[in-house]
Short mmCIF file of C-alpha atoms and ligand atoms in Angstrom, two decimals:
data_model
loop_
_atom_site.label_atom_id
_atom_site.label_comp_id
_atom_site.label_asym_id
_atom_site.label_seq_id
_atom_site.Cartn_x
_atom_site.Cartn_y
_atom_site.Cartn_z
CA MET A 11 -1.87 20.99 -4.33
CA THR A 12 -2.73 18.77 -7.28
CA THR A 13 -3.14 15.16 -6.20
CA LEU A 14 -2.01 12.16 -8.18
CA SER A 15 -4.69 9.48 -8.50
CA PRO A 16 -3.74 5.85 -7.75
CA ASP A 17 -3.77 5.14 -11.50
CA VAL A 18 -1.41 8.00 -12.20
CA GLN A 19 0.84 6.91 -9.34
CA SER A 20 1.09 3.35 -10.58
CA ALA A 21 1.83 4.52 -14.14
CA LEU A 22 4.59 6.77 -12.82
CA ALA A 23 5.97 4.03 -10.57
CA ALA A 24 6.44 1.76 -13.58
CA GLN A 25 8.21 4.37 -15.71
CA ALA A 26 11.77 3.56 -16.80
CA ILE A 27 14.12 5.73 -18.85
CA GLU A 28 17.39 4.34 -20.20
CA LEU A 29 20.51 6.46 -19.89
CA PRO A 30 23.21 6.74 -22.57
CA SER A 31 26.69 5.81 -21.35
CA TRP A 32 28.11 8.63 -23.49
CA ALA A 33 26.27 11.28 -21.47
CA PHE A 34 28.78 10.65 -18.67
CA GLY A 35 31.86 11.06 -20.85
CA ASN A 36 33.27 14.30 -22.15
CA SER A 37 31.61 15.80 -25.20
CA GLY A 38 31.56 19.10 -26.99
CA THR A 39 31.26 20.68 -30.36
CA ARG A 40 33.63 20.74 -33.30
CA PHE A 41 35.12 23.82 -31.65
CA ARG A 42 36.07 22.47 -28.26
CA VAL A 43 35.56 19.55 -25.89
CA PHE A 44 35.85 20.77 -22.31
CA PRO A 45 37.15 18.18 -19.84
CA THR A 46 35.35 17.94 -16.49
CA ALA A 47 36.78 16.84 -13.15
CA GLY A 48 35.58 13.39 -12.16
CA THR A 49 34.69 12.24 -15.70
CA PRO A 50 34.74 8.43 -16.01
CA ARG A 51 37.82 6.84 -17.55
CA ASP A 52 36.11 3.61 -18.62
CA PRO A 53 32.67 1.98 -19.03
CA PHE A 54 32.73 0.68 -15.44
CA GLU A 55 32.94 4.23 -14.12
CA LYS A 56 30.25 5.42 -16.55
CA ILE A 57 27.92 2.75 -15.17
CA ALA A 58 28.72 3.77 -11.61
CA ASP A 59 27.68 7.34 -12.48
CA ALA A 60 24.52 6.19 -14.22
CA ALA A 61 23.61 4.15 -11.13
CA GLN A 62 23.63 7.42 -9.15
CA VAL A 63 20.86 8.78 -11.37
CA HIS A 64 18.76 5.72 -10.65
CA ARG A 65 19.56 5.80 -6.95
CA HIS A 66 18.18 9.31 -6.52
CA THR A 67 15.24 9.12 -8.94
CA GLY A 68 14.18 5.47 -9.22
CA LEU A 69 13.66 6.25 -12.89
CA ALA A 70 16.71 5.01 -14.75
CA PRO A 71 17.31 1.29 -14.25
CA SER A 72 19.33 0.65 -17.44
CA ILE A 73 22.22 2.04 -19.47
CA ALA A 74 22.72 1.99 -23.22
CA LEU A 75 26.22 1.21 -24.50
CA HIS A 76 27.97 2.46 -27.63
CA ILE A 77 30.42 0.13 -29.36
CA PRO A 78 33.39 0.67 -29.66
CA TRP A 79 33.26 3.54 -27.13
CA ASP A 80 32.28 1.06 -24.42
CA ARG A 81 34.42 -1.86 -25.54
CA VAL A 82 35.70 -3.98 -22.63
CA ALA A 83 37.53 -7.28 -22.44
CA ASP A 84 34.81 -8.99 -20.41
CA TYR A 85 31.19 -7.99 -20.99
CA GLY A 86 30.03 -10.52 -18.42
CA ALA A 87 32.05 -8.61 -15.81
CA LEU A 88 30.53 -5.32 -17.00
CA ARG A 89 27.09 -6.84 -16.69
CA ARG A 90 27.79 -8.08 -13.15
CA HIS A 91 29.19 -4.66 -12.22
CA ALA A 92 25.96 -3.03 -13.41
CA GLU A 93 23.79 -5.53 -11.58
CA ASP A 94 25.80 -5.08 -8.37
CA LEU A 95 24.96 -1.39 -8.62
CA GLY A 96 21.26 -2.11 -9.12
CA VAL A 97 21.06 -1.38 -12.86
CA THR A 98 21.18 -3.38 -16.09
CA LEU A 99 22.81 -2.99 -19.50
CA GLY A 100 20.38 -1.97 -22.20
CA THR A 101 20.51 -1.07 -25.88
CA ILE A 102 23.70 -1.62 -27.82
CA ASN A 103 24.43 1.21 -30.27
CA SER A 104 26.63 0.43 -33.25
CA ASN A 105 29.10 2.93 -34.65
CA THR A 106 30.00 3.13 -38.31
CA PHE A 107 30.83 6.81 -38.30
CA GLN A 108 34.33 7.08 -36.91
CA ASP A 109 36.42 4.85 -39.12
CA GLU A 110 38.40 6.06 -42.12
CA ASP A 111 36.87 3.34 -44.30
CA TYR A 112 33.39 4.79 -43.78
CA LYS A 113 34.08 8.20 -45.32
CA PHE A 114 31.73 7.47 -48.23
CA GLY A 115 29.35 5.08 -46.51
CA ALA A 116 29.22 1.85 -44.53
CA LEU A 117 26.05 -0.25 -44.85
CA THR A 118 25.32 1.51 -48.16
CA HIS A 119 28.86 1.50 -49.55
CA HIS A 120 29.37 0.30 -53.13
CA ASP A 121 32.66 -1.34 -52.11
CA ASP A 122 31.80 -4.84 -50.90
CA ARG A 123 34.81 -5.00 -48.59
CA ILE A 124 33.77 -1.88 -46.69
CA ARG A 125 30.15 -2.92 -46.56
CA GLN A 126 31.13 -6.33 -45.20
CA LYS A 127 33.30 -4.65 -42.58
CA ALA A 128 30.28 -2.58 -41.46
CA VAL A 129 28.05 -5.67 -41.37
CA ASP A 130 30.73 -7.52 -39.39
CA HIS A 131 30.80 -4.67 -36.87
CA HIS A 132 27.09 -5.24 -36.30
CA PHE A 133 27.70 -8.98 -35.88
CA ALA A 134 30.25 -8.07 -33.20
CA CYS A 135 27.62 -5.83 -31.55
CA ILE A 136 25.22 -8.80 -31.50
CA ASP A 137 27.92 -10.86 -29.75
CA VAL A 138 28.11 -8.07 -27.16
CA MET A 139 24.32 -8.18 -26.79
CA ASP A 140 24.50 -11.92 -26.13
CA ALA A 141 26.96 -11.29 -23.29
CA THR A 142 25.20 -8.27 -21.80
CA GLY A 143 21.67 -9.66 -22.16
CA SER A 144 20.64 -6.65 -24.23
CA ARG A 145 17.54 -6.88 -26.35
CA ASP A 146 17.99 -4.02 -28.83
CA LEU A 147 20.60 -3.27 -31.47
CA LYS A 148 20.23 0.40 -32.39
CA ILE A 149 21.60 1.51 -35.72
CA TRP A 150 22.15 5.11 -36.70
CA LEU A 151 23.95 5.67 -39.98
CA ALA A 152 26.00 8.75 -40.78
CA GLU A 153 25.63 7.98 -44.46
CA GLY A 154 24.68 10.11 -47.40
CA SER A 155 26.24 12.59 -49.80
CA ASN A 156 27.10 16.27 -49.87
CA TYR A 157 26.49 17.12 -53.50
CA PRO A 158 23.79 16.33 -56.05
CA GLY A 159 25.10 13.71 -58.44
CA GLN A 160 27.73 12.49 -55.99
CA ASN A 161 25.99 9.15 -55.46
CA ASP A 162 23.25 6.96 -56.82
CA MET A 163 20.69 7.28 -54.03
CA ARG A 164 18.56 4.38 -55.23
CA SER A 165 21.24 1.70 -55.29
CA ARG A 166 22.32 2.84 -51.84
CA GLN A 167 18.80 2.03 -50.57
CA ASP A 168 19.06 -1.41 -52.16
CA ARG A 169 22.41 -2.08 -50.53
CA LEU A 170 21.11 -0.76 -47.22
CA HIS A 171 18.28 -3.27 -47.36
CA ASP A 172 20.68 -6.10 -48.11
CA SER A 173 23.02 -5.11 -45.26
CA LEU A 174 20.19 -4.73 -42.75
CA ARG A 175 18.73 -8.07 -43.81
CA ARG A 176 22.02 -9.81 -43.08
CA ILE A 177 22.26 -8.16 -39.68
CA TYR A 178 18.62 -8.89 -38.86
CA GLU A 179 19.05 -12.55 -39.72
CA ARG A 180 21.87 -12.80 -37.19
CA LEU A 181 19.62 -11.69 -34.29
CA SER A 182 18.10 -14.22 -31.92
CA ASP A 183 14.34 -14.48 -31.48
CA ARG A 184 14.43 -12.26 -28.42
CA GLN A 185 16.55 -9.52 -29.98
CA ARG A 186 15.44 -6.56 -32.07
CA LEU A 187 16.92 -4.22 -34.66
CA VAL A 188 16.02 -0.55 -34.19
CA LEU A 189 16.79 1.85 -37.06
CA GLU A 190 17.21 5.53 -36.21
CA TYR A 191 16.64 8.31 -38.74
CA LYS A 192 18.08 11.81 -38.92
CA PHE A 193 17.37 14.37 -41.57
CA PHE A 194 20.90 15.69 -42.07
CA GLU A 195 24.40 15.74 -40.59
CA PRO A 196 27.06 14.69 -41.23
CA ALA A 197 25.80 14.46 -44.82
CA PHE A 198 24.32 17.72 -46.03
CA TYR A 199 22.67 16.97 -49.37
CA HIS A 200 21.10 13.57 -48.95
CA THR A 201 21.01 11.17 -46.00
CA ASP A 202 20.30 7.47 -46.54
CA VAL A 203 17.89 7.21 -43.60
CA PRO A 204 16.60 10.78 -43.30
CA ASP A 205 13.07 10.33 -42.00
CA TRP A 206 10.61 8.01 -40.28
CA GLY A 207 9.15 6.94 -43.62
CA THR A 208 12.46 5.61 -44.91
CA SER A 209 13.20 3.95 -41.60
CA TYR A 210 9.74 2.39 -41.62
CA VAL A 211 10.09 1.13 -45.19
CA GLN A 212 13.45 -0.43 -44.39
CA VAL A 213 12.40 -2.10 -41.14
CA ALA A 214 9.04 -3.28 -42.49
CA ALA A 215 10.97 -5.15 -45.19
CA LEU A 216 12.91 -7.05 -42.52
CA GLY A 217 10.35 -8.52 -40.15
CA ASP A 218 8.43 -8.06 -36.92
CA ARG A 219 11.48 -7.54 -34.74
CA ALA A 220 12.71 -4.54 -36.71
CA MET A 221 11.54 -1.18 -35.42
CA VAL A 222 12.02 2.56 -35.84
CA CYS A 223 13.89 4.75 -33.33
CA LEU A 224 12.62 8.30 -33.02
CA ASP A 225 15.25 10.77 -31.82
CA THR A 226 13.43 13.97 -30.91
CA GLY A 227 16.36 16.07 -32.16
CA HIS A 228 16.39 14.61 -35.66
CA HIS A 229 13.67 16.62 -37.36
CA ALA A 230 13.42 19.88 -39.24
CA PRO A 231 12.15 22.85 -37.21
CA GLY A 232 8.38 22.92 -37.00
CA THR A 233 7.93 19.17 -37.54
CA ASN A 234 4.90 17.77 -35.73
CA ILE A 235 6.79 15.01 -33.91
CA GLU A 236 3.77 13.80 -31.98
CA PHE A 237 2.09 12.99 -35.29
CA ILE A 238 5.01 10.71 -36.14
CA VAL A 239 4.73 9.11 -32.69
CA MET A 240 1.05 8.48 -33.29
CA GLN A 241 1.65 7.01 -36.75
CA LEU A 242 4.49 4.70 -35.75
CA LEU A 243 2.52 3.43 -32.75
CA ARG A 244 -0.47 2.90 -34.99
CA LEU A 245 1.76 0.82 -37.29
CA GLY A 246 3.29 -1.07 -34.36
CA ARG A 247 6.80 0.01 -35.35
CA LEU A 248 7.91 2.51 -32.73
CA GLY A 249 10.74 0.62 -31.05
CA SER A 250 12.41 3.37 -29.10
CA PHE A 251 12.83 7.04 -28.33
CA ASP A 252 16.06 8.97 -28.08
CA PHE A 253 14.95 11.94 -26.00
CA ASN A 254 16.77 15.27 -26.08
CA SER A 255 16.12 18.93 -26.91
CA ARG A 256 17.07 20.98 -29.92
CA PHE A 257 17.05 24.67 -30.63
CA TYR A 258 18.78 24.55 -34.01
CA ALA A 259 20.04 21.18 -35.29
CA ASP A 260 20.89 17.98 -33.41
CA ASP A 261 21.78 19.88 -30.25
CA ASP A 262 21.45 16.91 -27.84
CA LEU A 263 20.46 19.21 -24.97
CA ILE A 264 18.45 18.24 -21.90
CA VAL A 265 15.05 16.81 -22.83
CA GLY A 266 12.25 19.21 -22.00
CA ALA A 267 14.63 22.17 -21.78
CA ALA A 268 13.91 23.74 -25.16
CA ASP A 269 10.24 22.95 -25.53
CA PRO A 270 8.47 21.31 -22.57
CA PHE A 271 5.15 21.68 -24.38
CA GLN A 272 6.42 19.55 -27.26
CA LEU A 273 7.56 16.89 -24.79
CA PHE A 274 4.10 16.99 -23.19
CA ARG A 275 2.41 16.59 -26.59
CA ILE A 276 4.64 13.64 -27.43
CA LEU A 277 3.78 11.97 -24.12
CA VAL A 278 0.08 12.58 -24.69
CA GLU A 279 0.40 10.53 -27.89
CA VAL A 280 2.53 7.92 -26.13
CA ILE A 281 -0.27 7.40 -23.60
CA ARG A 282 -2.95 7.55 -26.29
CA GLY A 283 -1.07 4.89 -28.27
CA GLY A 284 -0.65 2.54 -25.29
CA ALA A 285 3.12 2.94 -25.26
CA LEU A 286 3.65 4.19 -21.73
CA ASN A 287 5.26 1.38 -19.74
CA ASN A 288 4.86 -0.89 -22.73
CA PRO A 289 8.04 -2.99 -22.90
CA GLU A 290 7.92 -2.88 -26.71
CA VAL A 291 8.80 0.82 -26.63
CA ALA A 292 12.13 1.77 -25.06
CA PHE A 293 12.46 5.27 -23.65
CA MET A 294 16.03 6.49 -23.76
CA LEU A 295 17.96 9.69 -23.47
CA ASP A 296 20.49 10.58 -26.16
CA GLN A 297 22.21 13.63 -24.77
CA CYS A 298 25.56 15.23 -24.22
CA HIS A 299 26.41 17.51 -21.33
CA ASN A 300 29.06 19.77 -22.81
CA ILE A 301 29.07 22.55 -20.23
CA GLU A 302 26.75 21.49 -17.42
CA ALA A 303 27.47 18.86 -14.76
CA LYS A 304 26.80 15.45 -16.25
CA ILE A 305 25.16 13.41 -13.47
CA PRO A 306 22.86 16.28 -12.41
CA GLY A 307 22.17 16.87 -16.11
CA GLN A 308 20.90 13.32 -16.41
CA ILE A 309 18.89 13.62 -13.17
CA ARG A 310 17.23 16.79 -14.48
CA SER A 311 16.48 15.02 -17.77
CA VAL A 312 14.67 12.02 -16.31
CA LEU A 313 12.75 14.30 -13.94
CA ASN A 314 11.64 16.42 -16.90
CA VAL A 315 10.28 13.31 -18.61
CA GLN A 316 8.56 12.24 -15.40
CA GLU A 317 7.01 15.67 -14.91
CA MET A 318 5.62 15.86 -18.44
CA THR A 319 4.38 12.27 -18.18
CA ALA A 320 2.48 13.19 -15.02
CA ARG A 321 0.93 16.19 -16.76
CA ALA A 322 0.01 14.10 -19.79
CA LEU A 323 -1.62 11.54 -17.50
CA LEU A 324 -3.84 14.31 -16.14
CA VAL A 325 -5.55 14.89 -19.49
CA ASP A 326 -9.25 14.20 -19.01
CA ARG A 327 -9.55 11.73 -21.89
CA GLU A 328 -13.30 11.28 -21.65
CA ALA A 329 -14.02 14.97 -21.67
CA LEU A 330 -11.54 15.41 -24.50
CA ALA A 331 -13.20 12.72 -26.62
CA ALA A 332 -16.61 14.28 -26.00
CA ALA A 333 -15.36 17.73 -26.98
CA GLN A 334 -13.73 16.32 -30.10
CA ARG A 335 -16.92 14.48 -31.10
CA SER A 336 -18.97 17.62 -30.78
CA ASN A 337 -16.40 19.71 -32.67
CA ASP A 338 -15.97 21.92 -29.63
CA VAL A 339 -12.58 23.21 -30.68
CA LEU A 340 -11.89 25.52 -27.78
CA THR A 341 -13.03 23.11 -25.09
CA ALA A 342 -10.90 20.32 -26.57
CA ASN A 343 -7.86 22.55 -26.74
CA GLY A 344 -8.59 23.87 -23.24
CA ILE A 345 -8.67 20.35 -21.77
CA LEU A 346 -5.21 19.65 -23.13
CA MET A 347 -3.87 23.01 -21.97
CA ASP A 348 -5.35 22.59 -18.47
CA ALA A 349 -3.31 19.43 -18.04
CA PHE A 350 -0.19 21.04 -19.48
CA HIS A 351 -0.46 24.05 -17.16
CA THR A 352 -0.94 21.98 -14.01
CA ASP A 353 2.03 22.27 -11.69
CA VAL A 354 2.65 18.68 -10.60
CA ARG A 355 6.01 19.32 -8.97
CA PRO A 356 4.85 19.48 -5.32
CA ALA A 357 2.73 16.35 -5.78
CA LEU A 358 5.62 14.51 -7.41
CA ALA A 359 7.98 15.52 -4.61
CA ALA A 360 5.56 14.22 -1.97
CA TRP A 361 4.95 11.02 -3.94
CA ARG A 362 8.69 10.39 -4.29
CA GLU A 363 9.14 10.73 -0.55
CA SER A 364 6.29 8.33 0.09
CA ARG A 365 8.27 5.76 -1.93
CA GLY A 366 11.51 6.27 -0.04
CA LEU A 367 13.08 8.47 -2.69
CA PRO A 368 14.32 12.01 -2.14
CA ALA A 369 11.73 14.74 -2.72
CA ASP A 370 14.43 16.71 -4.51
CA PRO A 371 16.78 14.28 -6.28
CA LEU A 372 19.15 17.03 -7.44
CA ALA A 373 19.60 18.30 -3.89
CA ALA A 374 20.04 14.74 -2.64
CA TYR A 375 22.76 14.10 -5.20
CA ALA A 376 24.52 17.34 -4.29
CA ALA A 377 24.41 16.40 -0.60
CA SER A 378 25.58 12.82 -1.18
CA GLY A 379 29.26 13.71 -1.61
CA TYR A 380 29.50 11.47 -4.70
CA GLN A 381 30.66 14.29 -6.97
CA GLN A 382 33.46 15.25 -4.57
CA SER A 383 34.54 11.64 -4.26
CA ILE A 384 34.81 11.00 -8.00
CA GLU A 385 36.64 14.29 -8.50
CA ALA A 386 39.15 13.26 -5.84
CA ASP A 387 39.47 9.62 -6.93
CA ARG A 388 39.48 9.82 -10.69
CA VAL A 389 42.87 11.34 -11.14
CA GLY A 390 45.08 10.16 -13.97
CA GLY A 391 44.12 8.01 -16.90
CA ALA A 392 42.31 9.21 -19.99
CA GLN A 393 38.82 10.63 -19.51
CA ALA A 394 36.13 8.98 -21.63
CA GLY A 395 34.73 10.86 -24.57
CA TRP A 396 33.73 10.20 -28.12
CA GLY A 397 36.10 7.59 -29.38
CA ALA A 398 37.11 6.42 -25.89
C1 PSV B 18 23.25 10.52 -33.94
O1 PSV B 18 23.16 11.87 -33.95
C2 PSV B 18 22.81 9.93 -32.62
O2 PSV B 18 21.56 10.47 -32.28
C3 PSV B 18 22.74 8.44 -32.63
O3 PSV B 18 21.76 7.96 -31.75
C4 PSV B 18 24.08 8.07 -32.11
O4 PSV B 18 24.17 6.78 -31.70
C5 PSV B 18 24.17 9.08 -30.99
O5 PSV B 18 23.74 10.26 -31.62
C6 PSV B 18 25.51 9.26 -30.39
O6 PSV B 18 26.32 10.10 -31.12
MN1 MN B 19 20.03 9.38 -31.22
#
């Protein structure tokens, strides 16, 4: 069995992956949203479910919220609820994509009233952050156009800068703005923040506490995502990851499910760039469990990240650097592939047990009875989903 060195063990022990509250609500496609027994009815129940993931894995100590999906009357009470369950509230995600006014844009809109409304929504999110103790405000914009000529792309960039500047100025010294990019959808011709370059240009114009969010599902097929990871770390602007898997578009499937090798390569660059367990870089999931069980889906996801992190930590960096210096192409590639092909699962199971965690977190969750209890208890009320 592969053994995990003390250095690898301490790196793994410090790993933390933030869970998205929306992963615990119902989700689906534009064709159908399938309800699931036991789905939370409110943010308090979502947090209780997220705490189960942390309980069985020790990997997920915080939960990202989405406003207004997770709007509550008392954020202090939500914070205390989380802390009572052994977790904390993390990133606050704004939402300017589900309001009638935003049909043609929000932070880029040419109508000052609508743009002010979108800026005000972000101010309200910052108020939430003050109450929850969150550090990061994550902004993803569903803005763009469907047809050439529909909009003036350049003035939209100028208005975007102005809107972001106003939001950024409202943040306290300990808070950050994180701007997420996505190459298409819901706009199909042009998107206002389509790529890491645009996100970088926009955040660099704001200040040191503005960063880029890299969602692994937001790139065209074939994109070398680990190159982008390297570059943003090199520039000191990689603020966070939204991890998930894609086969076609923004599929939001379980991270590591579609392409574990890509996840490994990304984590190799994370380690190379000093970002593993670096508090400046937040590791989050951004996923939806449309047909699979949600809590086990999240457990599988964080375990996938842990497994690929362990493999990436096994890369013999010294030997790799020597092979690269001597242009030994096959040896260099072989060193990386040796680490990728190492089965670390038995070693991770034993290591988990040595720390008082279940060797098999999925089996432990199944045996805990939690799923049966929420299915029995959560009867009546409206199940949470997009818009709830
Ligand atoms: C957009 O596709 C996105 O990745 C953003 O992070 C949103 O906040 C999230 O999905 C939830 O829909
Ligand atoms: Mn995302």
